[in-house]
Amino acid sequence: MTAEDRLSLSQPLDAPDVPIVEIEARTRRAEARSVMATVASLRDHGVPTRDIAVVVRDLDNYEEPLYRASVHYGLTPVFWVQLRVTQTRPFALIESVCDVLASNNPPREILCRPLEHRWAPPSATSSEWPIDPKTVQVSMQALPDESRTLSEWHDEFEGNPEIDERFVTYAEWLGDCPEPAPEAVTNVLTDVVETYEELGLPVTKENDSPSLIETERDARATVRVKTLVQQLRHKYADRLDEGTLDRSWSSVAELSQLIATQRPGRRDHSNARAVDILEANDIWLLNVPYVLAVGLIDGEWPQQTESVVPPELQEAILRGDGSVGTLAPRTAWTTGRDRDQFDDTLRAAGNGLIVTRHTESTSGEERRPSPLLEHLDTDLVPPDERRQLMSEDRELPDSVRAMLNREVINSE
Amino acid sequence: MSDDPIRLQNAQRDIRDAYFDHDSGLYTLNCVPGAGKSEVTDHISAEDILRRYVAGDPTPEQRVAAISFNRSEAENIIPDICARLREIVEHDLVPAASQVSDSEVEYLIQRINQAPFVGTIDSILRDVLSEIASDIGFEEMPVVGNTARQKHLHKACYRAVQEDPDLAQRVERLEDAYPTGEYDDDVSEMLETAVTYCRDRRISTERFRSNLEQTVEDVYAEGRPRSFNDVVAAVEHCVGEDIDESPYADIGDDDRNRICDADSRLHDDWRARIDDFCTVLEEYRITYRQTIRDRGVVSHTDVAYLVDAYFDDRLGNDDDTHRARIRQRYQTRIQSLIIDEAQDVSSIQHAALSHLVTSSARVFGAGDLLQSVYLWRHAEPTLFETATDDGEYLGIDWDIHEHRTAKTTYRCVPDVASAINEISEAALTDPARGNLGELDVRYPGLEADRDSTDESNVHIAAFDPIASDPDSYTWVKPVEGRGEATTLATLLSKGLADGSFTDENDDPLGITVLFRWSSKMDVYEEAFEEMGLSVRNASENLFECSVVDVVLDVCEWLVAPADPERTRELVIESNLGLEPLTDNFETHHWDIDAVLDDCDLTGAHQHVLGGLSELRDRRDSFLSRPAGTYAEDIIETLALRADSYGCFDVDPAQRVANLDALVETLEEWEADGHFTPRELTELVEPFRVSPYMGPNQPSTADTSHDVEFRTVHDAKGDQDDVVAIANPGFDLWKHGPQAQRFLTQGIIAGLAPPTNTDTPSDVALPPFVNGLYDPEDTRDRDVGLRWATGHWCDDIAESADSTSLVGPERLRRVAANERAEAWRLLYVALTRARDYLVVPLPRSLPDESRPRDRWLDTIREGLNFTGSQTGSYTVDTDTVPFDVGVNDVALQATWADTATTCDDDVAVNPPRHTDLDPWVPRFINPSTMYPLTDDPDGQVLNHLLGNALHTEANDVPDDIPLQFDRLGPDDVGSCLHEVLTTLVEREVPEPTLRSLGDEVRRVFDDVVDDHAPRIDDAERDGLFTFFGEEVLNDFLASDLWNRIQRAERVTVERPIDGLVTVDDVEIEIHGTSDFVVELPSGEQYVADLKITLTDQTLETRRRYELQVTAYSYLFEQQDSSENPVSRTVETFGVERDTIESSWPSEIVERRLATLVRQ
């Protein structure tokens, strides 16, 4: 890269040939609601779901607010990111089973957690299992708040008339669980998750809204946890061989956390009615009539990336100066990658682009607009129109409505 | 960009010139408010970077550190430097400007946006910590400045010392001596403060102990009292004069002995408690040192302390080379250090920073000692004072030192400047007021650069108060009549209406009302709203809001929802509005479901109980998800944002904003972890007990608000067109050191005497209304002889110094410094004004004027207000006279807020969970289209799980010669399917196939090994036999094989995709056709292969037919060629069949339409 090329990385982006509307909200959550209010209004105007895409640089901070905002407006969202499997019930279930088996004297909270996560014995039938949450909690309440061995708990379950009798089955199953050898671990956990698939997942579906948001998430998690348990067997065996882990159920729990937080897994989503919410690296080459680019905040898009290579050396490599000129630069060293992704977002919009941002942090500090917006000619939605968009009698801001008219004109 | 750039002038320009004339040195600028301190720091930073770039440094932003104490100001440094850089280049303001192109400016700006050393001092020190964290015992970079985590950590440390058997008795004694009180520090809080103080001052517990003991010795200067005369001597010592002893004449011998004995006991107990405290503290510090590492949680003070200690080699880490390398890295990088608000830097920050800079650097410090108002946050203004006076800073005695004072203010108009000078010069230079403390005060005086206006810029909202304390509600907003707040609101409101406070376009000016404390904001807000003014106020505590409380109450309940006690608490004590159901709950044993089922409930109660029951059923998900997420679940389930049943007396927009803020606060506190309801309850407990420690409620007024309420501290660094000083009548001694148990100010530390020593409360020791010591009574200026006071010496002995406070030396110094700071705070408040300064003042005072004790009287004096003036009057001064308007607004004018308000949808409607449209598959496969469209509800789970979707089929016949040990019927099907397609794909010749030659066996074994590596030989051989006899033979005899033989091209497993749109819903069909055979004639045959182990049923036949039809549909969509395409499903195995579809391809759309419209 020549010094001249290097300078070109900071040149303003070419303006897209579609109108750009800017919506400003006070906080991140308010911004998320303004995004979904806009999507809902576009839908009100007959724009098909697949003609809309919401794009965020990094969904970590936006997934939850956008999810809540979507549901508020009666829209099902779909986030094109890997599942956080550690925050799902199937994972919590296998982890809690390991925790109980790892403890010599589990307290009642730890002991009963698998039951809370809908544990059921491998041979169970759906009429009896899983135990409903209220029964589990009432039984838990009747147990002493102390730590005991599994066999003492077993006796307590048998002897205490206030405890649901299925607790005994559970205690027997725990008692029969083998020592944590790799194959045994896999067998136990596979049984647990397969039984969950059989009996636990239908409960999720039963409690879910017709859009099956929770069910889909739970099903994805079940598939992922099944794979994880298979991977666990090999990795656990490897670690035992290497001597980097000891043979225990707590090691199994620790290792499964480690594998699960790597967050691979299926990303395909199944609901044809769901609004697509993507990260900016997925928008490349897509063509969607209405794109909402969310979170155009300084420090978030573009986001500064950390590198162990000192900035002086990075810069020398980027410029191709001297002997370091032969080294390959990483795109993350400049904000070029974020800039390119924003450029892709601009190009993806077929009819119009709506950029949104918020102005205050949680503690009321100012959030400045992204420098990427500096050279773009955006049409800022005036406060009155924004209030109208957010009100019960929702209306699209004039400038967004003009995009719809533009579509009509273009198609004529 | 403006055509008229800011050009540095006078002292601004001088100091900039001096800075760039040298390559190193210390440059200090003392600035009056509005003198453009930030403009100078921005300019120097921008020009410095520019010059370095022009000189050939491609990463100049790495060399310049630009920092401020204040977080919100620090946030703006980068954009301000960028804006200044653009201005410098566009207007060619400095020589280097002409040497860069526009592209280079953009490049530089991109670099500045990533500058590592721009921000707060804390942020830079955090950067250093990230480099050394692992060297000093942290597993990874700790979480910094997370208040909740820190509280939690301190709680753990306190629990550790409580449970330490060697300390338990001492802790108990301390807890008895300093019991928890609403406004008093308890032992745990004092330990927390002590750790911070010791770290800030870099002192050992031993030195801290001697500091506390010195305070005791100072209080008992005459030693342990042996007689009542020693007590009297102590009083005289405190006053510094002989006192009139006649008031003591009435005290009889018994009482005198009683007092003397009590005082001796107090002395002994005090020393004993200090011993207890320091012994416990020593252990607490050890625990703290380890716990911050174990938990990875530190405070900002810890960061500075650790950085300083690391470079000073006080942490016992041995890697000198690494330390030297890190030090060198920073010292090489930071060639220029620019510090704004330098008077606010603390001692430990200064110490830490000094390791990062060498004498070859240039250091620029801008500040204003008169704006030093953060003593309570350990700011050390004397460091800046020494820098400006002696050229010593950051541990370096600078060879080159240049200092300037900028007196010109570009902020306020001349009349406002004159008024500020009149009030502040007298107040700040007075040895009884601003000059009472240790800081050497020189008042430079404001010289306004702006033009005068021909109207009054200083306004008094004059009122006739009801005789009462000027800090009372009766004074501020009495039930009847007009108090201070209403009068001020009236003046501002009518001033907006008659144009007094509008600009040349009649647009309202910005108005800020400043408060010393937030305690009177609520009544002020009420008064302002009554006058039609909309108020933005971000000073209320988030954890004091009823709807926020409810979320936390429910979290607490969810710790054990089956516990009747917890349910009782929720019903009776929470704001959920369930209290009227107490009897019902009592009858139904606190069982929510039973009450729901059996009782006659209102809609609101049904809604709340239904919500709670649902949350209880979902409790398990709260154990594995972040607290921010389940708090949101609670908010949604109970529809708290919409509050459809009007349970909360909170403004709708505020309700939404507060709930948002709660969720975000929890997310921030959690960082990457997650708290179960039990952990969360423990975490938030300190903030629920003391909401002022937690976050504020967010402001909800948008830009259309008329007035903003802020505390003076919060407004420091800002300005507004109109500034009003609210509630100026509070007593300065209120909340003074006499009311505090634990003092840590500068070099002085003091622990108050124990509160449980029995001292006579019935005998006063004039002037001490609380006798020896009565810490319960903090309403007066003293809590007794043996602690700090707010009395003036000359109030006790007329001849005494009128500028001296009563008390032993060390405590007097603490009180004096606090007082002096309070006057600097008034100066900060007044100097926020640009165009108008407004003050509410009484026409008459209920008592004599007390200018040294109240802002009110000082302002009154400064403005020469007698109470009798009306309209407007002129104050003559030594320099510029100024006009003051008294209630000089049009009385008939009425201000009405024109903004229309309508609540956001989220504040009105609950989340639309039930309105979500039913699920429709987005991706569908031709082979599973039949079962999925036939029974979507029954098949959806398998579809989502990626499992096979079964159709009703016959049982596998008993006589089938297969074992099904390792491979079940489904596996056999997919295995043999793969073998057959692989053989075709590899173009194995027919003779080899017919003879089941080696290649056939190899392919078969490979596929089987993939599916079932441990299959035994008998099962394997049986399967191979079945394949040869039942599958391959029929296959070779089929038309399909015949066509494959004749084909010009055969494609195996070809993907075929298409799209069906029904009512705007797009469904993608993704299929794979097993064989696509193209004959020389152009005909195409598409065939799908099924291995059957049973006879077909009607259902399976339909399934195959739909699959064939789906392929037809897809080919029709895809293929524009004229050539016909034939499609079949070919079954081999138990049943041999060729299925062709007679169904029209539209049936695909119809079936999907049914799915969409179900």
Tab-separated table of N, CA, C and O in Angstrom, chain A residues 7 10-11 26 29 33 50 68 71-72 74 89 116-117 134 137 197 205 210-211 266 269-273 276 304 311-312 315 319 360 362 365-366 368 374 387 390 392, chain B residues 62-63 71 75 79 86 103 107 111 114 333 536 591 593 616 619-620 629 632-633 636 660 663-664 667 701-702 905 909 912 918-923 937 944 947 1066 1156:
chain	number	residue	atom	x	y	z
A	7	LEU	N	-3.730	7.074	2.588
A	7	LEU	CA	-4.571	8.253	2.840
A	7	LEU	C	-5.988	8.035	2.336
A	7	LEU	O	-6.954	8.527	2.915
A	10	SER	N	-9.012	7.045	4.470
A	10	SER	CA	-9.780	7.959	5.308
A	10	SER	C	-10.645	8.907	4.477
A	10	SER	O	-11.224	9.842	5.003
A	11	GLN	N	-10.694	8.657	3.185
A	11	GLN	CA	-11.557	9.502	2.344
A	11	GLN	C	-13.023	9.237	2.638
A	11	GLN	O	-13.398	8.124	3.004
A	26	ARG	N	-32.951	9.096	22.304
A	26	ARG	CA	-32.133	9.465	23.460
A	26	ARG	C	-31.218	8.313	23.917
A	26	ARG	O	-30.035	8.508	24.091
A	29	ARG	N	-32.074	1.883	24.115
A	29	ARG	CA	-33.364	1.179	24.073
A	29	ARG	C	-34.408	1.982	23.309
A	29	ARG	O	-35.229	1.428	22.586
A	33	ARG	N	-36.398	0.893	19.904
A	33	ARG	CA	-37.847	0.996	19.683
A	33	ARG	C	-38.157	1.831	18.443
A	33	ARG	O	-39.094	1.522	17.710
A	50	ARG	N	-39.381	-9.390	3.848
A	50	ARG	CA	-38.068	-9.642	3.239
A	50	ARG	C	-37.512	-8.424	2.518
A	50	ARG	O	-36.381	-8.458	2.050
A	68	ARG	N	-36.646	-7.019	22.334
A	68	ARG	CA	-37.782	-6.523	23.131
A	68	ARG	C	-38.620	-5.556	22.315
A	68	ARG	O	-39.843	-5.566	22.380
A	71	VAL	N	-40.819	-7.405	19.755
A	71	VAL	CA	-41.995	-8.033	20.347
A	71	VAL	C	-43.006	-6.960	20.748
A	71	VAL	O	-44.210	-7.139	20.589
A	72	HIS	N	-42.489	-5.829	21.229
A	72	HIS	CA	-43.429	-4.767	21.599
A	72	HIS	C	-44.322	-4.402	20.418
A	72	HIS	O	-45.517	-4.186	20.574
A	74	GLY	N	-45.129	-6.276	17.988
A	74	GLY	CA	-45.797	-7.432	17.392
A	74	GLY	C	-45.037	-8.018	16.218
A	74	GLY	O	-45.629	-8.622	15.326
A	89	ARG	N	-31.781	-23.365	28.145
A	89	ARG	CA	-32.179	-24.375	29.119
A	89	ARG	C	-31.463	-25.712	28.904
A	89	ARG	O	-30.983	-26.297	29.870
A	116	GLU	N	-35.566	-28.273	38.035
A	116	GLU	CA	-36.113	-26.987	37.570
A	116	GLU	C	-35.919	-26.848	36.063
A	116	GLU	O	-36.754	-26.280	35.381
A	117	HIS	N	-34.800	-27.378	35.580
A	117	HIS	CA	-34.528	-27.289	34.138
A	117	HIS	C	-35.180	-28.442	33.370
A	117	HIS	O	-34.753	-28.772	32.275
A	134	LYS	N	-44.019	-25.431	39.632
A	134	LYS	CA	-44.573	-25.132	40.957
A	134	LYS	C	-44.325	-26.303	41.910
A	134	LYS	O	-43.924	-26.103	43.057
A	137	GLN	N	-40.812	-26.309	43.050
A	137	GLN	CA	-40.513	-25.256	44.024
A	137	GLN	C	-41.136	-25.552	45.391
A	137	GLN	O	-40.521	-25.301	46.431
A	197	GLU	N	-35.192	-33.358	24.750
A	197	GLU	CA	-35.759	-33.170	23.402
A	197	GLU	C	-37.159	-33.791	23.335
A	197	GLU	O	-38.092	-33.238	22.765
A	205	LYS	N	-42.831	-25.448	23.718
A	205	LYS	CA	-43.749	-25.162	22.614
A	205	LYS	C	-45.145	-24.865	23.161
A	205	LYS	O	-45.822	-23.933	22.715
A	210	PRO	N	-47.646	-18.217	19.305
A	210	PRO	CA	-47.723	-18.944	18.020
A	210	PRO	C	-46.499	-18.717	17.131
A	210	PRO	O	-46.238	-19.493	16.226
A	211	SER	N	-45.740	-17.660	17.394
A	211	SER	CA	-44.576	-17.415	16.538
A	211	SER	C	-43.419	-18.367	16.867
A	211	SER	O	-42.434	-18.413	16.140
A	266	ARG	N	-25.542	-23.714	14.426
A	266	ARG	CA	-26.379	-23.399	13.262
A	266	ARG	C	-26.809	-21.946	13.303
A	266	ARG	O	-27.109	-21.408	14.333
A	269	HIS	N	-32.313	-19.887	10.212
A	269	HIS	CA	-33.505	-19.635	11.005
A	269	HIS	C	-34.724	-20.025	10.210
A	269	HIS	O	-34.726	-19.980	8.995
A	270	SER	N	-35.753	-20.342	10.929
A	270	SER	CA	-36.807	-21.061	10.246
A	270	SER	C	-38.100	-20.300	10.023
A	270	SER	O	-38.982	-20.810	9.382
A	271	ASN	N	-38.229	-19.088	10.567
A	271	ASN	CA	-39.540	-18.450	10.468
A	271	ASN	C	-39.606	-17.491	9.277
A	271	ASN	O	-38.890	-16.485	9.236
A	272	ALA	N	-40.481	-17.794	8.350
A	272	ALA	CA	-40.587	-16.974	7.138
A	272	ALA	C	-41.128	-15.586	7.441
A	272	ALA	O	-40.998	-14.678	6.634
A	273	ARG	N	-41.754	-15.426	8.607
A	273	ARG	CA	-42.355	-14.130	8.919
A	273	ARG	C	-41.424	-13.222	9.720
A	273	ARG	O	-41.778	-12.103	10.041
A	276	ASP	N	-35.414	-9.860	9.449
A	276	ASP	CA	-33.988	-10.171	9.510
A	276	ASP	C	-33.203	-9.070	10.203
A	276	ASP	O	-33.285	-7.898	9.814
A	304	GLN	N	-13.032	0.597	17.573
A	304	GLN	CA	-11.583	0.457	17.566
A	304	GLN	C	-11.201	-0.968	17.932
A	304	GLN	O	-11.704	-1.501	18.914
A	311	PRO	N	1.091	0.525	17.238
A	311	PRO	CA	0.520	1.325	16.154
A	311	PRO	C	1.574	1.840	15.181
A	311	PRO	O	1.323	1.928	13.982
A	312	GLU	N	2.771	2.148	15.720
A	312	GLU	CA	3.813	2.671	14.822
A	312	GLU	C	4.183	1.612	13.783
A	312	GLU	O	4.347	1.909	12.603
A	315	GLU	N	1.385	1.013	11.281
A	315	GLU	CA	1.326	2.065	10.281
A	315	GLU	C	2.421	1.858	9.231
A	315	GLU	O	2.192	2.016	8.035
A	319	ARG	N	1.757	1.257	5.315
A	319	ARG	CA	2.315	2.126	4.275
A	319	ARG	C	3.308	1.386	3.396
A	319	ARG	O	3.728	1.908	2.370
A	360	GLU	N	-27.393	9.432	24.293
A	360	GLU	CA	-26.973	9.404	25.703
A	360	GLU	C	-26.629	7.988	26.144
A	360	GLU	O	-27.279	7.034	25.739
A	362	THR	N	-26.152	5.190	29.401
A	362	THR	CA	-27.002	4.877	30.546
A	362	THR	C	-26.907	5.960	31.620
A	362	THR	O	-27.899	6.341	32.221
A	365	GLU	N	-24.344	10.354	29.801
A	365	GLU	CA	-23.272	11.034	29.072
A	365	GLU	C	-23.559	11.041	27.574
A	365	GLU	O	-24.234	10.163	27.063
A	366	GLU	N	-22.999	12.049	26.933
A	366	GLU	CA	-23.300	12.229	25.513
A	366	GLU	C	-22.708	11.102	24.666
A	366	GLU	O	-21.590	10.662	24.898
A	368	ARG	N	-21.768	10.568	20.832
A	368	ARG	CA	-21.644	11.339	19.595
A	368	ARG	C	-21.945	10.481	18.370
A	368	ARG	O	-21.775	9.271	18.390
A	374	GLU	N	-20.376	11.673	8.991
A	374	GLU	CA	-19.956	13.058	8.808
A	374	GLU	C	-20.154	13.576	7.386
A	374	GLU	O	-20.606	14.682	7.183
A	387	ARG	N	-41.726	11.876	17.463
A	387	ARG	CA	-42.723	11.592	18.509
A	387	ARG	C	-43.927	10.885	17.914
A	387	ARG	O	-44.499	9.973	18.486
A	390	MET	N	-43.298	7.297	17.313
A	390	MET	CA	-43.242	6.499	18.530
A	390	MET	C	-44.581	6.437	19.260
A	390	MET	O	-44.731	5.671	20.205
A	392	GLU	N	-48.819	6.118	19.925
A	392	GLU	CA	-49.790	5.058	19.702
A	392	GLU	C	-50.342	5.124	18.273
A	392	GLU	O	-50.603	4.113	17.640
B	62	GLN	N	-0.018	9.172	18.849
B	62	GLN	CA	0.537	8.339	19.913
B	62	GLN	C	1.392	9.151	20.879
B	62	GLN	O	1.720	8.690	21.964
B	63	ARG	N	1.801	10.329	20.460
B	63	ARG	CA	2.753	11.126	21.261
B	63	ARG	C	2.055	12.118	22.188
B	63	ARG	O	2.677	12.706	23.040
B	71	ARG	N	-15.431	13.378	33.391
B	71	ARG	CA	-15.699	12.353	32.382
B	71	ARG	C	-16.451	12.899	31.185
B	71	ARG	O	-16.127	12.600	30.044
B	75	GLU	N	-15.064	13.121	27.292
B	75	GLU	CA	-15.750	12.520	26.139
B	75	GLU	C	-15.637	13.423	24.906
B	75	GLU	O	-15.662	12.958	23.783
B	79	PRO	N	-13.515	14.877	19.649
B	79	PRO	CA	-14.190	15.670	18.611
B	79	PRO	C	-13.767	17.135	18.620
B	79	PRO	O	-13.668	17.756	17.552
B	86	ARG	N	-9.377	20.872	11.985
B	86	ARG	CA	-9.981	21.281	10.708
B	86	ARG	C	-9.952	22.806	10.592
B	86	ARG	O	-9.622	23.343	9.528
B	103	SER	N	-6.713	15.552	2.255
B	103	SER	CA	-6.698	14.102	2.542
B	103	SER	C	-5.905	13.818	3.797
B	103	SER	O	-6.266	12.959	4.607
B	107	TYR	N	-6.994	11.982	7.171
B	107	TYR	CA	-6.197	10.871	7.694
B	107	TYR	C	-5.829	11.115	9.155
B	107	TYR	O	-5.965	10.240	10.007
B	111	ARG	N	-6.834	9.127	12.614
B	111	ARG	CA	-5.864	8.673	13.616
B	111	ARG	C	-6.225	9.207	14.997
B	111	ARG	O	-6.149	8.502	15.985
B	114	GLN	N	-8.527	7.456	17.085
B	114	GLN	CA	-8.037	6.260	17.773
B	114	GLN	C	-6.935	6.577	18.772
B	114	GLN	O	-6.208	5.685	19.211
B	333	ARG	N	6.349	7.218	24.361
B	333	ARG	CA	5.134	7.619	23.644
B	333	ARG	C	4.697	9.030	24.032
B	333	ARG	O	4.458	9.871	23.182
B	536	ARG	N	-36.278	19.787	32.957
B	536	ARG	CA	-35.431	18.598	32.785
B	536	ARG	C	-34.620	18.461	34.073
B	536	ARG	O	-33.914	19.382	34.463
B	591	ASP	N	-50.715	-18.876	48.470
B	591	ASP	CA	-50.567	-19.598	47.200
B	591	ASP	C	-51.217	-18.760	46.092
B	591	ASP	O	-52.436	-18.579	46.052
B	593	ASP	N	-51.658	-19.260	42.870
B	593	ASP	CA	-52.600	-19.941	41.977
B	593	ASP	C	-53.948	-20.139	42.649
B	593	ASP	O	-54.997	-20.004	42.015
B	616	ARG	N	-43.078	-17.239	37.884
B	616	ARG	CA	-42.660	-18.342	38.741
B	616	ARG	C	-42.387	-19.586	37.883
B	616	ARG	O	-41.396	-20.281	38.061
B	619	ARG	N	-39.055	-19.403	36.236
B	619	ARG	CA	-37.932	-19.066	37.110
B	619	ARG	C	-36.643	-19.742	36.680
B	619	ARG	O	-35.562	-19.180	36.769
B	620	ASP	N	-36.738	-20.960	36.189
B	620	ASP	CA	-35.499	-21.686	35.878
B	620	ASP	C	-34.671	-20.962	34.821
B	620	ASP	O	-33.454	-21.019	34.835
B	629	THR	N	-31.616	-9.428	31.414
B	629	THR	CA	-32.589	-10.106	30.569
B	629	THR	C	-33.833	-10.488	31.364
B	629	THR	O	-34.955	-10.256	30.926
B	632	GLU	N	-35.971	-7.633	32.357
B	632	GLU	CA	-36.808	-7.242	31.216
B	632	GLU	C	-38.004	-8.192	31.099
B	632	GLU	O	-39.123	-7.766	30.800
B	633	ASP	N	-37.800	-9.473	31.381
B	633	ASP	CA	-38.917	-10.427	31.367
B	633	ASP	C	-39.978	-10.018	32.389
B	633	ASP	O	-41.179	-10.099	32.127
B	636	GLU	N	-41.832	-6.950	31.165
B	636	GLU	CA	-42.775	-7.273	30.083
B	636	GLU	C	-43.967	-8.064	30.610
B	636	GLU	O	-45.112	-7.769	30.266
B	660	ASP	N	-35.974	1.310	31.532
B	660	ASP	CA	-34.857	1.120	30.591
B	660	ASP	C	-33.533	1.256	31.338
B	660	ASP	O	-32.609	0.464	31.159
B	663	VAL	N	-32.644	-1.738	33.526
B	663	VAL	CA	-32.131	-2.882	32.760
B	663	VAL	C	-30.688	-2.610	32.319
B	663	VAL	O	-29.803	-3.466	32.460
B	664	GLU	N	-30.455	-1.411	31.841
B	664	GLU	CA	-29.100	-1.102	31.355
B	664	GLU	C	-28.096	-1.065	32.502
B	664	GLU	O	-26.953	-1.484	32.349
B	667	GLU	N	-27.254	-4.557	33.344
B	667	GLU	CA	-26.358	-5.114	32.315
B	667	GLU	C	-24.931	-4.623	32.526
B	667	GLU	O	-23.971	-5.373	32.400
B	701	ALA	N	-37.145	14.830	29.642
B	701	ALA	CA	-37.523	15.993	28.836
B	701	ALA	C	-36.636	16.000	27.606
B	701	ALA	O	-35.447	15.749	27.710
B	702	ASP	N	-37.201	16.236	26.451
B	702	ASP	CA	-36.332	16.292	25.277
B	702	ASP	C	-35.859	17.723	25.108
B	702	ASP	O	-35.938	18.547	26.013
B	905	ASP	N	-45.953	4.843	22.421
B	905	ASP	CA	-46.732	3.605	22.401
B	905	ASP	C	-46.302	2.666	23.532
B	905	ASP	O	-47.127	2.028	24.183
B	909	ASN	N	-49.149	0.781	25.604
B	909	ASN	CA	-49.544	-0.594	25.274
B	909	ASN	C	-48.525	-1.611	25.774
B	909	ASN	O	-47.320	-1.418	25.618
B	912	ARG	N	-46.666	-6.846	22.574
B	912	ARG	CA	-47.694	-7.578	21.803
B	912	ARG	C	-47.276	-9.033	21.567
B	912	ARG	O	-47.275	-9.496	20.417
B	918	PRO	N	-48.321	-16.378	13.569
B	918	PRO	CA	-47.869	-17.766	13.742
B	918	PRO	C	-46.657	-18.092	12.871
B	918	PRO	O	-46.463	-17.498	11.813
B	919	TRP	N	-45.929	-19.023	13.370
B	919	TRP	CA	-44.713	-19.478	12.691
B	919	TRP	C	-45.046	-20.096	11.336
B	919	TRP	O	-46.029	-20.823	11.194
B	920	VAL	N	-44.207	-19.765	10.354
B	920	VAL	CA	-44.317	-20.380	9.024
B	920	VAL	C	-42.891	-20.768	8.638
B	920	VAL	O	-41.979	-19.972	8.816
B	921	PRO	N	-42.699	-21.987	8.115
B	921	PRO	CA	-41.312	-22.356	7.797
B	921	PRO	C	-40.735	-21.454	6.712
B	921	PRO	O	-41.418	-21.109	5.747
B	922	ARG	N	-39.514	-21.070	6.940
B	922	ARG	CA	-38.860	-20.214	5.951
B	922	ARG	C	-38.168	-21.062	4.884
B	922	ARG	O	-38.091	-20.676	3.733
B	923	PHE	N	-37.659	-22.199	5.319
B	923	PHE	CA	-36.978	-23.096	4.398
B	923	PHE	C	-37.720	-24.422	4.405
B	923	PHE	O	-38.052	-24.948	5.465
B	937	ASP	N	-48.364	-28.546	13.010
B	937	ASP	CA	-48.182	-28.499	14.461
B	937	ASP	C	-47.482	-29.756	14.984
B	937	ASP	O	-46.626	-29.679	15.862
B	944	LEU	N	-37.733	-28.203	13.261
B	944	LEU	CA	-36.780	-27.287	13.898
B	944	LEU	C	-35.525	-28.011	14.382
B	944	LEU	O	-34.437	-27.451	14.381
B	947	ASN	N	-34.668	-33.156	12.519
B	947	ASN	CA	-34.906	-34.607	12.547
B	947	ASN	C	-35.713	-35.023	11.328
B	947	ASN	O	-36.319	-34.196	10.651
B	1066	GLU	N	-42.325	-14.988	2.068
B	1066	GLU	CA	-41.487	-15.761	1.149
B	1066	GLU	C	-41.051	-17.063	1.810
B	1066	GLU	O	-40.525	-17.057	2.914
B	1156	VAL	N	-49.540	-20.629	5.376
B	1156	VAL	CA	-49.402	-19.210	5.714
B	1156	VAL	C	-50.709	-18.668	6.283
B	1156	VAL	O	-50.705	-17.857	7.207
